[in-house]
Coordinates of C-alpha atoms in Angstrom, one line a residue:
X1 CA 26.9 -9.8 20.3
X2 CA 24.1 -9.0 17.9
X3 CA 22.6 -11.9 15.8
X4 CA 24.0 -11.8 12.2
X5 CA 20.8 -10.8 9.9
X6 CA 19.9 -13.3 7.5
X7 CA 17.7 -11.7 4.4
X8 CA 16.7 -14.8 3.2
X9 CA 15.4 -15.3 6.7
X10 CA 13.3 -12.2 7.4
X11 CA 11.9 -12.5 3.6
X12 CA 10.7 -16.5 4.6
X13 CA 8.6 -14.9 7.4
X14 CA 7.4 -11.8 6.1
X15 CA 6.2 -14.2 3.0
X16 CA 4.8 -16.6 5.6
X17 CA 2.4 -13.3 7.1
X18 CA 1.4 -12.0 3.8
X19 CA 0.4 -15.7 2.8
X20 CA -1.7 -15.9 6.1
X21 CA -3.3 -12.1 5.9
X22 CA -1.2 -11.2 9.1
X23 CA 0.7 -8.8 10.7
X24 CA 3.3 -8.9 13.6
X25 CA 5.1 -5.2 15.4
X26 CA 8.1 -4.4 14.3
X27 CA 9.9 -5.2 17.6
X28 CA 9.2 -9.0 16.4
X29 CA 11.4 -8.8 13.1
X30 CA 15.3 -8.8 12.7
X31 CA 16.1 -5.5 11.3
X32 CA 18.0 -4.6 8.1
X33 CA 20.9 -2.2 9.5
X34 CA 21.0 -0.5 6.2
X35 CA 19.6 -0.2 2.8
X36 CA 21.7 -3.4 1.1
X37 CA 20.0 -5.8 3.3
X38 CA 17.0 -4.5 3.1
X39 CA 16.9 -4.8 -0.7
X40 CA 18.5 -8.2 0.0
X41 CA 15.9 -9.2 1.8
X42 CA 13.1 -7.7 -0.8
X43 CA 15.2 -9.8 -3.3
X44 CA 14.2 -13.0 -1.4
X45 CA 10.7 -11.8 -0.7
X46 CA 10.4 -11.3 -4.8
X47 CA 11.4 -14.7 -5.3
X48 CA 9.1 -16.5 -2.5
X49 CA 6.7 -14.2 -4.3
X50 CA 7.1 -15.7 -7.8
X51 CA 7.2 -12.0 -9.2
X52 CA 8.3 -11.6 -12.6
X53 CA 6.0 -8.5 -13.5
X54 CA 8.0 -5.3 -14.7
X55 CA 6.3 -3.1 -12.4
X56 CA 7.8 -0.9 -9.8
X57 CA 6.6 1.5 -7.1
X58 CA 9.4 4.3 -6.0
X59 CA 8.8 6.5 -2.9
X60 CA 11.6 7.8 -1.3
X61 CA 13.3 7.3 2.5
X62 CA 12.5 9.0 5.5
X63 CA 16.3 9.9 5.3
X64 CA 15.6 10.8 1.7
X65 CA 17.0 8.0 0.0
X66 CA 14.9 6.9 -3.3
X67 CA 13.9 3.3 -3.0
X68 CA 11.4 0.5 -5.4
X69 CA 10.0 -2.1 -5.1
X70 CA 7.8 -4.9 -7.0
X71 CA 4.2 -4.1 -7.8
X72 CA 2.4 -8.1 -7.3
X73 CA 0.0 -8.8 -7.9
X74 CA -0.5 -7.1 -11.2
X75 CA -3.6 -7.2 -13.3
X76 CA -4.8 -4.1 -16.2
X77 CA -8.6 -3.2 -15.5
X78 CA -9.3 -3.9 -19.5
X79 CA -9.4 -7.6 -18.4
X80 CA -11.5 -7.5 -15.6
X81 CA -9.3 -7.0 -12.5
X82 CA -10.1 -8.6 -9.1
X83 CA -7.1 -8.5 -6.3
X84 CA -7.4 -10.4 -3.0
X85 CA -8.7 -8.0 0.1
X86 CA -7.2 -8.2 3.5
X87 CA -8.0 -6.7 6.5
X88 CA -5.9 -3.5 6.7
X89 CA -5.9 -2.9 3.1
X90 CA -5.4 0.6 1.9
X91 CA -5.8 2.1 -1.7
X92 CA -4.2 5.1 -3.4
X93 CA -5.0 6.4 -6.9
X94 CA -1.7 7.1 -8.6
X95 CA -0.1 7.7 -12.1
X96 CA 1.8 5.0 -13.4
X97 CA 4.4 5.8 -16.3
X98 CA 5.9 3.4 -19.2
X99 CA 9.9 3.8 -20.3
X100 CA 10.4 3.8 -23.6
X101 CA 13.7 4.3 -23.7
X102 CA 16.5 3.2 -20.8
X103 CA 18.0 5.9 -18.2
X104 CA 21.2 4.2 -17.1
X105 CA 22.7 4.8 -14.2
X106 CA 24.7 8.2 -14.8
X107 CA 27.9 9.8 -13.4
X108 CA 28.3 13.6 -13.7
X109 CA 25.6 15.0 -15.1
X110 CA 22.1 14.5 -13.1
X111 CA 19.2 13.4 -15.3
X112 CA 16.9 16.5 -15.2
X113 CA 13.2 16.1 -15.0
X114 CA 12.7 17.4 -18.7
X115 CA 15.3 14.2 -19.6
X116 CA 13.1 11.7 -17.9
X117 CA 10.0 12.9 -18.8
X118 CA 11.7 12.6 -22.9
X119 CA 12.2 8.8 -21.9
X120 CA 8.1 8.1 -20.8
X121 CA 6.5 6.7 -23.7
X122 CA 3.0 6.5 -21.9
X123 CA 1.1 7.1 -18.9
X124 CA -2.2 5.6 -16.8
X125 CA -4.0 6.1 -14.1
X126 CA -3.4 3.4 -11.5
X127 CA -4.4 2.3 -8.2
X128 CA -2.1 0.9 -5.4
X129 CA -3.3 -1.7 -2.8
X130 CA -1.2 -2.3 0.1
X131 CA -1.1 -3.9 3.2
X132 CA 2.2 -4.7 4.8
X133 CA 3.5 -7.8 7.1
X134 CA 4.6 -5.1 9.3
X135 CA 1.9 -3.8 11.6
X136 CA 2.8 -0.2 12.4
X137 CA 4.1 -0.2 8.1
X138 CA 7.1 2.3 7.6
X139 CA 6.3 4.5 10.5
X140 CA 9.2 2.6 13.0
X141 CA 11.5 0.8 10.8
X142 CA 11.3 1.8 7.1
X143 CA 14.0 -0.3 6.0
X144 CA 11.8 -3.5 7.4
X145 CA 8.9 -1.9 5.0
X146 CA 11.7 -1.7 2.2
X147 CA 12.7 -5.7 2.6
X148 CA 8.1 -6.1 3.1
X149 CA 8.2 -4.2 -0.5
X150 CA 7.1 -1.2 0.6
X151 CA 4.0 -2.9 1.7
X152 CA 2.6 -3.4 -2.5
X153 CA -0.2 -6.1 -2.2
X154 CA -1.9 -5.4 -5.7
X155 CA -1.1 -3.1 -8.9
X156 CA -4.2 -2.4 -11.1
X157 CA -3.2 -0.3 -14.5
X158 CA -6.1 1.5 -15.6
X159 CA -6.7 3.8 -18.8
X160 CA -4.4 5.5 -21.1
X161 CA -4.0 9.2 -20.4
X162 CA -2.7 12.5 -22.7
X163 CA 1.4 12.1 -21.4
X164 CA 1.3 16.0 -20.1
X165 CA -1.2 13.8 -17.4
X166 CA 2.9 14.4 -15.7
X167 CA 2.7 18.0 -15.5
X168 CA -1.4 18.6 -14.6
X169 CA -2.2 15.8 -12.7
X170 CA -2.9 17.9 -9.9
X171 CA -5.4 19.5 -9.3
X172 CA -7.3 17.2 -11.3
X173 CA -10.9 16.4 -10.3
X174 CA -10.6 13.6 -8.5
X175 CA -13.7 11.1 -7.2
X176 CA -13.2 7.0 -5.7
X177 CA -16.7 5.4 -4.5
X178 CA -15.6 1.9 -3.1
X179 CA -18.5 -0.4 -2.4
X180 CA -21.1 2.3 -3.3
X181 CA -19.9 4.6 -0.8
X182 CA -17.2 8.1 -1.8
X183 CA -14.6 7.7 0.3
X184 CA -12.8 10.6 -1.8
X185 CA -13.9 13.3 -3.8
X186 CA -11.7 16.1 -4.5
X187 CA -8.4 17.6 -6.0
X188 CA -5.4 15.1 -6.9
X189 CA -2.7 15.5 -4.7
X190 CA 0.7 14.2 -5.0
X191 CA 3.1 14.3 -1.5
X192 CA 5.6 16.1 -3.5
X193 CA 3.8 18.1 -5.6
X194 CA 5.3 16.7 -8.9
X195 CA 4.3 13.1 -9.4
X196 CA 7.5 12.8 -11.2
X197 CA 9.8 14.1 -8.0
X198 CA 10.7 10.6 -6.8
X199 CA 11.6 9.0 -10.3
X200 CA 13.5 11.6 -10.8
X201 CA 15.4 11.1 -7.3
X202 CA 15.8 7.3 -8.2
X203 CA 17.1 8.0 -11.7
X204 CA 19.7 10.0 -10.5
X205 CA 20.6 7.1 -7.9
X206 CA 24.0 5.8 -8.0
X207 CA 23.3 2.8 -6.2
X208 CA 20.8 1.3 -8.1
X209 CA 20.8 -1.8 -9.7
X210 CA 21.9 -1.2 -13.4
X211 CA 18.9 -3.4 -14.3
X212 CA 16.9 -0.9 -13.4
X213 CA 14.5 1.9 -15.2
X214 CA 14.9 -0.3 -18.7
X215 CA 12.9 0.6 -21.8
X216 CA 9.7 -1.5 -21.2
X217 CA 9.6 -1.1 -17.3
X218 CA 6.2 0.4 -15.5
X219 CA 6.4 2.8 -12.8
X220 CA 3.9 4.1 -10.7
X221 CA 4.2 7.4 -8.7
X222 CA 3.2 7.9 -6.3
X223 CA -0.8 8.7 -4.2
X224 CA -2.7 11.2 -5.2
X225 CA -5.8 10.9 -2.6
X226 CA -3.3 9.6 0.1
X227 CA -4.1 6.5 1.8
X228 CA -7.6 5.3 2.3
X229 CA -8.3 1.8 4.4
X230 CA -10.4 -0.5 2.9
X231 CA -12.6 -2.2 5.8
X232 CA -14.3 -4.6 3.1
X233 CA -14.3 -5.9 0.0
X234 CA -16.5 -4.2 -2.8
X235 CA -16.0 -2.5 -6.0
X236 CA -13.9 0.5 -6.8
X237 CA -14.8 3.1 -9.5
X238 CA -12.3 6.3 -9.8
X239 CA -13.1 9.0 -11.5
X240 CA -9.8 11.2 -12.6
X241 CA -11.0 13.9 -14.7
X242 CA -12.5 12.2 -17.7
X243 CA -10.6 9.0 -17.8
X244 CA -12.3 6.0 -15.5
X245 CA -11.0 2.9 -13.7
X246 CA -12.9 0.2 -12.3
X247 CA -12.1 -2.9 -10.5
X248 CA -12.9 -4.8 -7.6
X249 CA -11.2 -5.9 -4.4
X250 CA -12.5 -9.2 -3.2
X251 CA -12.1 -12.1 -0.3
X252 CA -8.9 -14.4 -2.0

């Protein structure tokens, strides 16, 4: 007889890590058996949390299931922004996109990508932090790294950029120095080739909260200079064409 999983369980211990800077394998965790408890669970996590920012992330399943989660904490560069470093931190430059209108949840019809891209009334460049709870991340148990929201540890929205920033993002010159040093300096590069292909995917997701993707809410995209680990704190400056966002990571 398998224990019962308790959400409100896993999401007291995965809070507990994340408040120590730790991590434990994911043969140490009770795991979600599906997607409901893992959302459950990242319910309980966002609460522990005290996250009330309307930021998301969306990335989609290994099984190719479109998922969110909270971006905490959360902090636009204009004001100086400074999020806690932890050992195993990683950074990703993304694209982060503003609704101005709602996309409810929709029978029939899919949304196409020209209909979502109508509802964006802005877009920034970003940068992801993230460390997760869960030592090996997503790679064993992704629906664990769902409930451990997604592994987000820090949102920073940068600069305003021209909307089409959706259609030419990559390709864009892209350069990050962190703590003096370029640790990338290249072409932007989304996994999917559209930054827009998972937003998409969760618009068109039946089983989404109907909270969700409201006029108003912030969504970011997705990397485009994959993952890079952090192994100190420092400053970062990115580059992304002609628009430029700097910030710092620092010791909480």
């Amino acid at each position: 007889m398998t224990e019962a999983f308790d959400p409100r369980a896993l999401a007291a211990r995965l809070h507990s890590l994340r408040q120590a800077g730790r991590q434990e394998e994911t043969g140490t965790f009770a795991l979600p058996a599906d997607l409901h408890q893992a959302m459950e669970a990242q319910n309980f996590l966002t609460a522990a949390d005290g996250i009330s920012s309307n930021a998301w992330k969306v990335t989609v399943s290994p099984q190719g299931q479109a998922v969110t989660g909270p971006l905490h904490p959360y902090a636009e560069a204009a004001s100086g922004a400074s999020i806690p470093w932890y050992p195993g931190m990683k950074f990703e430059t993304e694209i982060a996109v503003r609704l101005g209108k709602d996309l409810p949840i929709r029978t029939g019809t899919a949304y196409s990508r020209a209909e979502v891209v109508e509802a964006i009334s802005a877009a920034h460049l970003g940068a992801e932090l993230l460390v997760s709870a869960v030592r090996e991340s997503g790679s064993i148990s992704f629906l664990l790294f769902t409930s451990d929201r997604l592994g987000n540890s820090g949102y920073v929205l940068g600069p305003k950029l021209d909307k089409s920033a959706v259609d030419t993002a990559a390709g864009t010159p892209l350069k990050v120095t962190h703590a003096g040093r370029t640790i990338y300096d290249g072409p932007a590069q989304h996994p999917k080739g559209d930054v827009l292909a998972w937003l998409v995917d969760y618009a068109n997701d039946g089983l989404r909260p109907e909270t969700s993707l409201r006029a108003g809410a912030l969504i970011t995209t997705g990397t485009l200079s994959g993952a890079i680990e952090l192994a100190e704190p420092g400053e970062i400056d990115i580059l992304f064409g002609d628009s430029q966002l700097r910030f710092s990571v620092s010791k909480p």
